[in-house]
CSV table of C-alpha atoms and ligand atoms in Angstrom, one decimal:
chain,number,residue,atom,x,y,z
K,4,MET,CA,-37.3,-8.2,-28.3
K,5,ALA,CA,-38.1,-6.7,-24.8
K,6,ALA,CA,-37.8,-10.2,-23.3
K,7,LEU,CA,-34.5,-10.7,-24.9
K,8,VAL,CA,-33.1,-7.3,-23.6
K,9,GLN,CA,-34.3,-8.2,-20.1
K,10,THR,CA,-32.7,-11.6,-20.2
K,11,ALA,CA,-29.4,-10.0,-21.3
K,12,LEU,CA,-29.7,-7.4,-18.5
K,13,ARG,CA,-30.3,-10.0,-15.9
K,14,HIS,CA,-27.2,-11.9,-17.0
K,15,VAL,CA,-24.9,-8.9,-16.6
K,16,PRO,CA,-22.6,-10.1,-13.9
K,17,ALA,CA,-22.5,-8.1,-10.6
K,18,VAL,CA,-18.7,-7.7,-11.0
K,19,VAL,CA,-19.2,-5.1,-13.7
K,20,GLU,CA,-20.1,-2.8,-10.9
K,21,SER,CA,-17.1,-3.3,-8.7
K,22,ASP,CA,-14.3,-0.8,-8.5
K,23,PHE,CA,-11.8,-3.6,-9.4
K,24,ALA,CA,-13.8,-4.3,-12.7
K,25,GLN,CA,-14.0,-0.7,-13.6
K,26,ASP,CA,-10.3,-0.1,-12.9
K,27,VAL,CA,-9.3,-3.1,-14.9
K,28,ILE,CA,-11.3,-2.0,-17.9
K,29,ALA,CA,-10.0,1.6,-17.7
K,30,GLY,CA,-6.4,0.5,-17.0
K,31,LEU,CA,-6.1,-2.1,-19.8
K,32,SER,CA,-7.7,0.3,-22.2
K,33,ALA,CA,-5.2,3.1,-21.4
K,34,ARG,CA,-1.9,3.7,-23.2
K,35,PRO,CA,0.4,2.8,-21.6
K,36,LYS,CA,-1.7,0.1,-19.8
K,37,ARG,CA,-1.8,0.2,-16.1
K,38,LEU,CA,-3.3,-1.4,-13.0
K,39,SER,CA,-3.3,0.0,-9.4
K,40,PRO,CA,-1.1,-1.7,-6.9
K,41,LYS,CA,-3.9,-1.7,-4.3
K,42,TYR,CA,-5.3,-4.7,-6.2
K,43,PHE,CA,-2.2,-6.9,-5.4
K,44,TYR,CA,-3.6,-7.7,-1.9
K,45,ASP,CA,-6.1,-10.4,-2.3
K,46,GLU,CA,-5.6,-13.2,0.1
K,47,ASN,CA,-2.8,-14.9,-2.0
K,48,GLY,CA,-1.2,-11.5,-2.7
K,49,ALA,CA,-1.1,-10.4,1.0
K,50,GLN,CA,0.6,-13.8,1.7
K,51,LEU,CA,3.1,-13.3,-1.1
K,52,PHE,CA,3.8,-9.8,0.3
K,53,GLU,CA,4.5,-11.2,3.7
K,54,GLU,CA,7.0,-13.6,2.0
K,55,ILE,CA,8.6,-10.6,0.3
K,56,THR,CA,9.1,-8.9,3.6
K,57,ARG,CA,11.3,-11.9,4.7
K,58,LEU,CA,13.5,-12.0,1.5
K,59,PRO,CA,17.1,-11.2,1.9
K,60,GLU,CA,17.0,-8.6,-0.8
K,61,TYR,CA,13.9,-6.8,0.5
K,62,TYR,CA,15.3,-4.4,3.1
K,63,PRO,CA,12.4,-2.0,3.8
K,64,THR,CA,10.4,-4.0,6.3
K,65,ARG,CA,13.5,-5.2,8.2
K,66,CYS,CA,14.9,-1.6,8.3
K,67,GLU,CA,11.6,-0.1,9.5
K,68,LEU,CA,11.2,-2.8,12.2
K,69,SER,CA,14.7,-2.1,13.4
K,70,ILE,CA,13.9,1.6,13.7
K,71,LEU,CA,10.7,1.0,15.5
K,72,GLU,CA,12.5,-1.4,17.8
K,73,ARG,CA,15.4,0.8,18.6
K,74,HIS,CA,13.5,4.1,18.9
K,75,ALA,CA,10.0,3.1,20.1
K,76,ALA,CA,10.5,5.0,23.5
K,77,GLU,CA,11.3,8.2,21.7
K,78,ILE,CA,8.7,7.8,19.0
K,79,VAL,CA,5.9,7.4,21.5
K,80,LYS,CA,6.9,10.7,23.2
K,81,PHE,CA,4.8,12.2,20.3
K,82,ILE,CA,1.7,10.1,21.3
K,83,PRO,CA,-0.3,11.7,24.2
K,84,ALA,CA,-2.2,9.8,26.8
K,85,ASP,CA,-5.6,8.3,25.7
K,86,THR,CA,-4.7,8.8,22.0
K,87,ALA,CA,-6.7,7.1,19.3
K,88,LEU,CA,-3.9,5.6,17.1
K,89,ILE,CA,-5.3,5.5,13.5
K,90,GLU,CA,-3.3,3.2,11.3
K,91,PHE,CA,-3.8,3.5,7.5
K,92,GLY,CA,-3.6,0.3,5.5
K,93,SER,CA,-2.7,-1.8,8.5
K,94,GLY,CA,-2.5,-5.3,7.1
K,95,SER,CA,-0.5,-6.9,10.0
K,96,THR,CA,-0.6,-5.2,13.4
K,97,ARG,CA,3.0,-6.1,14.1
K,98,LYS,CA,4.3,-2.5,13.9
K,99,ALA,CA,1.3,-1.0,15.9
K,100,ARG,CA,2.0,-3.5,18.6
K,101,MET,CA,5.5,-2.1,18.9
K,102,LEU,CA,4.1,1.3,19.6
K,103,LEU,CA,1.3,-0.1,22.0
K,104,ASP,CA,4.0,-1.9,24.0
K,105,ALA,CA,6.1,1.3,24.3
K,106,ALA,CA,3.0,3.5,25.0
K,107,PRO,CA,0.5,1.5,27.1
K,108,ARG,CA,-1.6,4.7,27.6
K,109,ILE,CA,-2.8,4.6,24.0
K,110,GLY,CA,-6.6,4.5,24.4
K,111,ALA,CA,-7.9,3.3,21.1
K,112,TYR,CA,-6.6,1.6,18.0
K,113,VAL,CA,-8.3,2.3,14.7
K,114,PRO,CA,-6.9,0.1,11.8
K,115,VAL,CA,-8.2,1.3,8.4
K,116,ASP,CA,-7.9,-1.3,5.7
K,117,ILE,CA,-9.4,-2.2,2.4
K,118,SER,CA,-9.2,-6.0,3.0
K,119,SER,CA,-11.9,-6.9,5.6
K,120,GLU,CA,-10.9,-10.5,6.3
K,121,MET,CA,-7.3,-9.7,7.5
K,122,LEU,CA,-8.5,-6.5,9.2
K,123,LEU,CA,-11.2,-8.2,11.4
K,124,GLN,CA,-9.0,-11.1,12.3
K,125,GLU,CA,-6.0,-9.0,13.3
K,126,ALA,CA,-8.3,-6.6,15.2
K,127,ALA,CA,-9.8,-9.6,17.2
K,128,GLU,CA,-6.3,-10.9,18.0
K,129,LEU,CA,-5.2,-7.5,19.1
K,130,LYS,CA,-8.3,-7.0,21.3
K,131,ARG,CA,-7.5,-10.4,23.0
K,132,ASP,CA,-3.8,-9.4,23.6
K,133,TYR,CA,-4.6,-5.8,24.8
K,134,PRO,CA,-7.9,-6.2,26.7
K,135,GLN,CA,-7.7,-2.5,28.0
K,136,LEU,CA,-7.5,-1.2,24.4
K,137,THR,CA,-10.6,0.0,22.4
K,138,VAL,CA,-10.2,-1.5,19.0
K,139,LEU,CA,-12.3,0.0,16.2
K,140,PRO,CA,-11.5,-1.5,12.8
K,141,VAL,CA,-12.7,0.6,9.8
K,142,GLU,CA,-13.1,-1.2,6.5
K,143,ALA,CA,-12.3,1.4,3.9
K,144,ASP,CA,-10.0,2.4,1.0
K,145,PHE,CA,-8.0,4.9,2.9
K,146,THR,CA,-6.9,6.5,-0.4
K,147,LYS,CA,-10.5,7.9,-0.5
K,148,PRO,CA,-12.3,10.0,2.0
K,149,PHE,CA,-13.7,7.9,5.0
K,150,ARG,CA,-15.3,8.6,8.3
K,151,LEU,CA,-13.6,8.0,11.6
K,152,PRO,CA,-15.6,6.3,14.2
K,153,ARG,CA,-17.5,8.8,16.4
K,154,ALA,CA,-15.9,7.2,19.5
K,155,VAL,CA,-12.5,8.7,18.6
K,156,SER,CA,-13.7,12.3,18.3
K,157,ALA,CA,-13.0,13.1,22.0
K,158,ARG,CA,-9.5,11.7,22.0
K,159,PRO,CA,-6.2,13.1,20.7
K,160,ARG,CA,-5.5,11.6,17.3
K,161,VAL,CA,-2.3,10.2,16.0
K,162,GLY,CA,-2.0,8.8,12.5
K,163,PHE,CA,0.3,5.8,11.9
K,164,PHE,CA,1.3,5.1,8.2
K,165,PRO,CA,4.2,2.7,8.2
K,166,GLY,CA,5.5,0.4,5.5
K,167,SER,CA,6.4,3.1,2.9
K,168,THR,CA,2.9,2.7,1.4
K,169,ILE,CA,3.0,6.4,0.7
K,170,GLY,CA,5.7,5.4,-1.9
K,171,ASN,CA,2.9,3.9,-4.1
K,172,PHE,CA,1.3,7.3,-4.6
K,173,GLU,CA,2.3,9.8,-7.3
K,174,PRO,CA,4.0,12.8,-5.6
K,175,HIS,CA,0.9,15.0,-6.1
K,176,MET,CA,-1.3,12.2,-4.7
K,177,ALA,CA,1.0,11.7,-1.8
K,178,ALA,CA,0.8,15.4,-1.0
K,179,ALA,CA,-3.0,15.3,-1.3
K,180,PHE,CA,-3.1,12.3,1.0
K,181,LEU,CA,-1.0,14.0,3.6
K,182,ALA,CA,-3.2,17.2,3.4
K,183,HIS,CA,-6.4,15.1,3.7
K,184,ALA,CA,-4.9,13.2,6.7
K,185,ALA,CA,-4.2,16.5,8.3
K,186,GLN,CA,-7.8,17.6,7.9
K,187,ARG,CA,-9.3,14.3,9.0
K,188,LEU,CA,-7.0,13.9,12.0
K,189,GLY,CA,-7.8,17.5,13.1
K,190,ALA,CA,-6.2,20.1,15.2
K,191,GLY,CA,-3.2,19.0,17.2
K,192,ALA,CA,-2.8,15.8,15.3
K,193,THR,CA,0.5,13.9,14.9
K,194,LEU,CA,1.4,11.6,12.0
K,195,ILE,CA,4.1,8.9,12.3
K,196,ILE,CA,5.0,7.9,8.9
K,197,GLY,CA,7.6,5.5,7.3
K,198,PHE,CA,9.1,6.0,3.8
K,199,ASP,CA,11.9,4.6,1.8
K,200,LEU,CA,15.1,6.5,1.0
K,201,THR,CA,17.0,6.9,-2.2
K,202,LYS,CA,20.1,4.7,-2.2
K,203,ASP,CA,22.5,2.6,-4.4
K,204,VAL,CA,20.6,1.6,-7.5
K,205,LYS,CA,21.9,-1.9,-7.2
K,206,VAL,CA,20.3,-2.3,-3.8
K,207,LEU,CA,17.0,-0.9,-5.0
K,208,ASN,CA,16.9,-3.2,-8.1
K,209,ALA,CA,17.8,-6.3,-6.1
K,210,ALA,CA,15.0,-5.7,-3.7
K,211,TYR,CA,12.4,-5.8,-6.4
K,212,ASN,CA,14.1,-8.6,-8.5
K,213,ASP,CA,14.7,-11.2,-5.8
K,214,ALA,CA,16.6,-14.4,-6.7
K,215,ALA,CA,13.7,-16.6,-5.4
K,216,GLY,CA,11.2,-15.0,-7.8
K,217,VAL,CA,8.7,-14.1,-5.0
K,218,THR,CA,8.2,-10.6,-6.3
K,219,ALA,CA,7.6,-11.9,-9.8
K,220,ARG,CA,4.9,-14.1,-8.4
K,221,PHE,CA,3.4,-11.3,-6.4
K,222,ASN,CA,3.3,-9.2,-9.6
K,223,LEU,CA,1.8,-12.0,-11.8
K,224,ASN,CA,-0.8,-12.8,-9.1
K,225,LEU,CA,-2.6,-9.6,-10.2
K,226,LEU,CA,-3.4,-11.5,-13.5
K,227,THR,CA,-4.5,-14.6,-11.5
K,228,ARG,CA,-6.8,-12.4,-9.6
K,229,ILE,CA,-8.3,-10.9,-12.7
K,230,ASN,CA,-8.7,-14.4,-14.1
K,231,ARG,CA,-10.6,-15.6,-11.1
K,232,GLU,CA,-12.6,-12.5,-10.1
K,233,LEU,CA,-13.3,-11.0,-13.4
K,234,GLY,CA,-13.4,-13.9,-15.8
K,235,GLY,CA,-10.1,-13.2,-17.3
K,236,ASN,CA,-8.0,-15.6,-19.5
K,237,PHE,CA,-4.5,-14.3,-19.0
K,238,ASP,CA,-1.9,-17.0,-19.6
K,239,LEU,CA,0.7,-16.4,-17.0
K,240,ASP,CA,3.4,-18.0,-19.1
K,241,LYS,CA,3.0,-15.2,-21.6
K,242,PHE,CA,3.8,-12.5,-19.2
K,243,CYS,CA,6.9,-11.6,-17.3
K,244,HIS,CA,7.8,-9.5,-14.3
K,245,GLN,CA,9.9,-6.4,-14.8
K,246,ALA,CA,11.1,-4.1,-12.1
K,247,PHE,CA,13.7,-1.3,-12.5
K,248,TYR,CA,14.7,1.9,-10.8
K,249,ASN,CA,13.8,5.1,-12.7
K,250,THR,CA,16.5,7.4,-11.6
K,251,GLU,CA,15.0,10.6,-12.9
K,252,ARG,CA,11.6,10.0,-11.2
K,253,ARG,CA,13.2,8.4,-8.1
K,254,ARG,CA,10.9,5.4,-8.2
K,255,ILE,CA,11.0,1.7,-8.7
K,256,GLU,CA,8.6,0.7,-11.5
K,257,MET,CA,7.1,-2.7,-11.8
K,258,HIS,CA,5.5,-3.9,-15.0
K,259,LEU,CA,4.1,-7.1,-16.5
K,260,ALA,CA,5.4,-7.5,-20.0
K,261,SER,CA,3.7,-9.4,-22.7
K,262,ARG,CA,6.1,-11.9,-24.2
K,263,GLU,CA,4.3,-11.9,-27.5
K,264,ARG,CA,1.5,-10.2,-29.5
K,265,GLN,CA,-1.8,-11.5,-28.1
K,266,ARG,CA,-5.4,-10.8,-27.3
K,267,VAL,CA,-6.7,-11.4,-23.7
K,268,LYS,CA,-10.3,-11.4,-22.4
K,269,ALA,CA,-11.3,-9.9,-19.0
K,270,VAL,CA,-14.6,-8.4,-17.7
K,271,GLY,CA,-16.3,-9.5,-20.9
K,272,ARG,CA,-14.0,-7.5,-23.1
K,273,SER,CA,-10.9,-8.1,-25.3
K,274,PHE,CA,-7.6,-6.3,-24.8
K,275,ASP,CA,-4.7,-6.5,-27.4
K,276,PHE,CA,-1.1,-6.6,-26.4
K,277,ARG,CA,1.8,-5.9,-28.7
K,278,GLY,CA,4.9,-8.1,-28.1
K,279,GLY,CA,6.9,-6.4,-25.3
K,280,GLU,CA,4.0,-4.1,-24.3
K,281,THR,CA,3.7,-3.8,-20.6
K,282,ILE,CA,1.1,-3.2,-17.9
K,283,HIS,CA,2.5,-0.7,-15.4
K,284,THR,CA,1.5,-2.3,-12.1
K,285,GLU,CA,3.3,-0.2,-9.4
K,286,ASN,CA,5.5,2.8,-8.6
K,287,SER,CA,7.5,2.7,-5.4
K,288,TYR,CA,8.8,6.3,-4.8
K,289,LYS,CA,12.0,6.8,-2.9
K,290,TYR,CA,12.5,10.1,-1.1
K,291,THR,CA,15.4,12.0,0.4
K,292,PRO,CA,14.8,13.4,3.9
K,293,GLU,CA,14.7,16.9,2.3
K,294,SER,CA,12.3,16.0,-0.5
K,295,PHE,CA,9.9,14.3,2.0
K,296,ASN,CA,10.0,17.3,4.5
K,297,ALA,CA,9.2,19.8,1.7
K,298,MET,CA,6.2,17.7,0.6
K,299,ALA,CA,5.1,17.3,4.2
K,300,ARG,CA,5.3,21.0,4.9
K,301,GLY,CA,3.4,21.9,1.8
K,302,ALA,CA,0.7,19.5,3.0
K,303,GLY,CA,0.1,21.3,6.4
K,304,TRP,CA,2.5,19.2,8.5
K,305,THR,CA,5.7,20.2,10.4
K,306,PRO,CA,8.4,17.5,10.7
K,307,VAL,CA,9.5,17.3,14.3
K,308,ALA,CA,11.7,14.2,14.5
K,309,ALA,CA,13.2,11.6,12.2
K,310,TRP,CA,14.8,8.2,12.7
K,311,THR,CA,16.7,6.0,10.4
K,312,ASP,CA,18.3,2.5,10.5
K,313,ALA,CA,22.0,1.8,10.7
K,314,GLN,CA,22.4,1.8,6.9
K,315,GLY,CA,20.3,4.9,6.4
K,316,TYR,CA,18.0,3.0,4.0
K,317,PHE,CA,14.6,3.9,5.5
K,318,MET,CA,13.1,6.7,7.5
K,319,VAL,CA,10.4,7.0,10.1
K,320,GLN,CA,9.3,10.7,10.8
K,321,ALA,CA,7.0,12.3,13.3
K,322,LEU,CA,5.0,15.2,11.9
K,323,VAL,CA,2.7,17.5,13.7
K,324,ARG,CA,-0.2,19.5,12.1
K,325,GLN,CA,0.6,23.1,11.5
K,326,GLY,CA,-1.4,25.8,13.2
B,17,AVJ,C1,4.1,-2.2,0.3
B,17,AVJ,C2,4.3,-0.5,-1.3
B,17,AVJ,C3,5.8,-0.6,0.5
B,17,AVJ,O1,6.8,-0.5,-2.7
B,17,AVJ,O2,8.2,-1.8,-1.6
B,17,AVJ,C4,7.2,-4.9,-2.5
B,17,AVJ,C5,5.3,-3.2,-2.2
B,17,AVJ,N1,6.2,-4.3,-4.3
B,17,AVJ,N2,7.8,-5.5,-3.6
B,17,AVJ,C6,7.1,-1.5,-1.9
B,17,AVJ,C7,6.2,-4.1,-3.0
B,17,AVJ,C8,7.1,-5.1,-4.7
B,17,AVJ,C9,5.9,-2.3,-1.2
B,17,AVJ,N3,5.0,-1.4,-0.5
């Protein structure tokens, strides 16, 4: 009996310990079912997201790039000499490079990202292109507390959080993130942050329901990832992508809807789906300049400047820490 128990224990796969495994078990056991959008970004998901950013319907990336391009000189006025620029969830360094080019006196660049492969590769390429710059990648889930490298403690600190990633957080979590960022970046800190604005519902819905179906593949890739990494048996033909703007809550919701009643296995467990039941995979909150300012003020920041694109679709703001 003891031997049997031991054998069983030895065969418990290591994945049971991972955050991903735990979150999948909890999320698929919850009512309504849910999964965190942070798990979209495995290698394939990161690639699909890059593809999304080039879709004609997906305006946020283009709008933010146009803002950074047009206003870089003004934006970097909020970045003191020898600053450590700390980017949350960097992925590609394309946007940071626009600031680095406009403010060559930035002393250190600290990309913080959950996906180590892309992080280290991008950091190495940046180091090559900016030999004067100290590059200190931090592999961490920036939604949780993490330590800044000791080497940045003597420098002024500017946070950089582009891409409207903050839109993925529930409003109370977004406020908590901003408050933690204020603490972590310390006295005198600045935060440069990009967020998506409310707009015509047709424009919003089209951005998350592209004609080429890339967003659908991006959403469904979460199931592929569970199949591969957590021994799942999701049949992708039995789920479909759903995305719609929830006007009351000012957010795009993405779901994966079960086309029929079915039972699926993952992480060694079974999960039952009713026909039409969904897994809620993402919220993408849209703000008005006023609603964002109110949240930032409540979290210890003072908005000092804001820039938008020609259509008024997207906003980049500079915030300075209160007190
Ligand atoms: C990376 C969170 C900004 O919310 O628009 C794009 C992710 N999801 N299409 C967004 C996403 C579907 C994106 N963010």
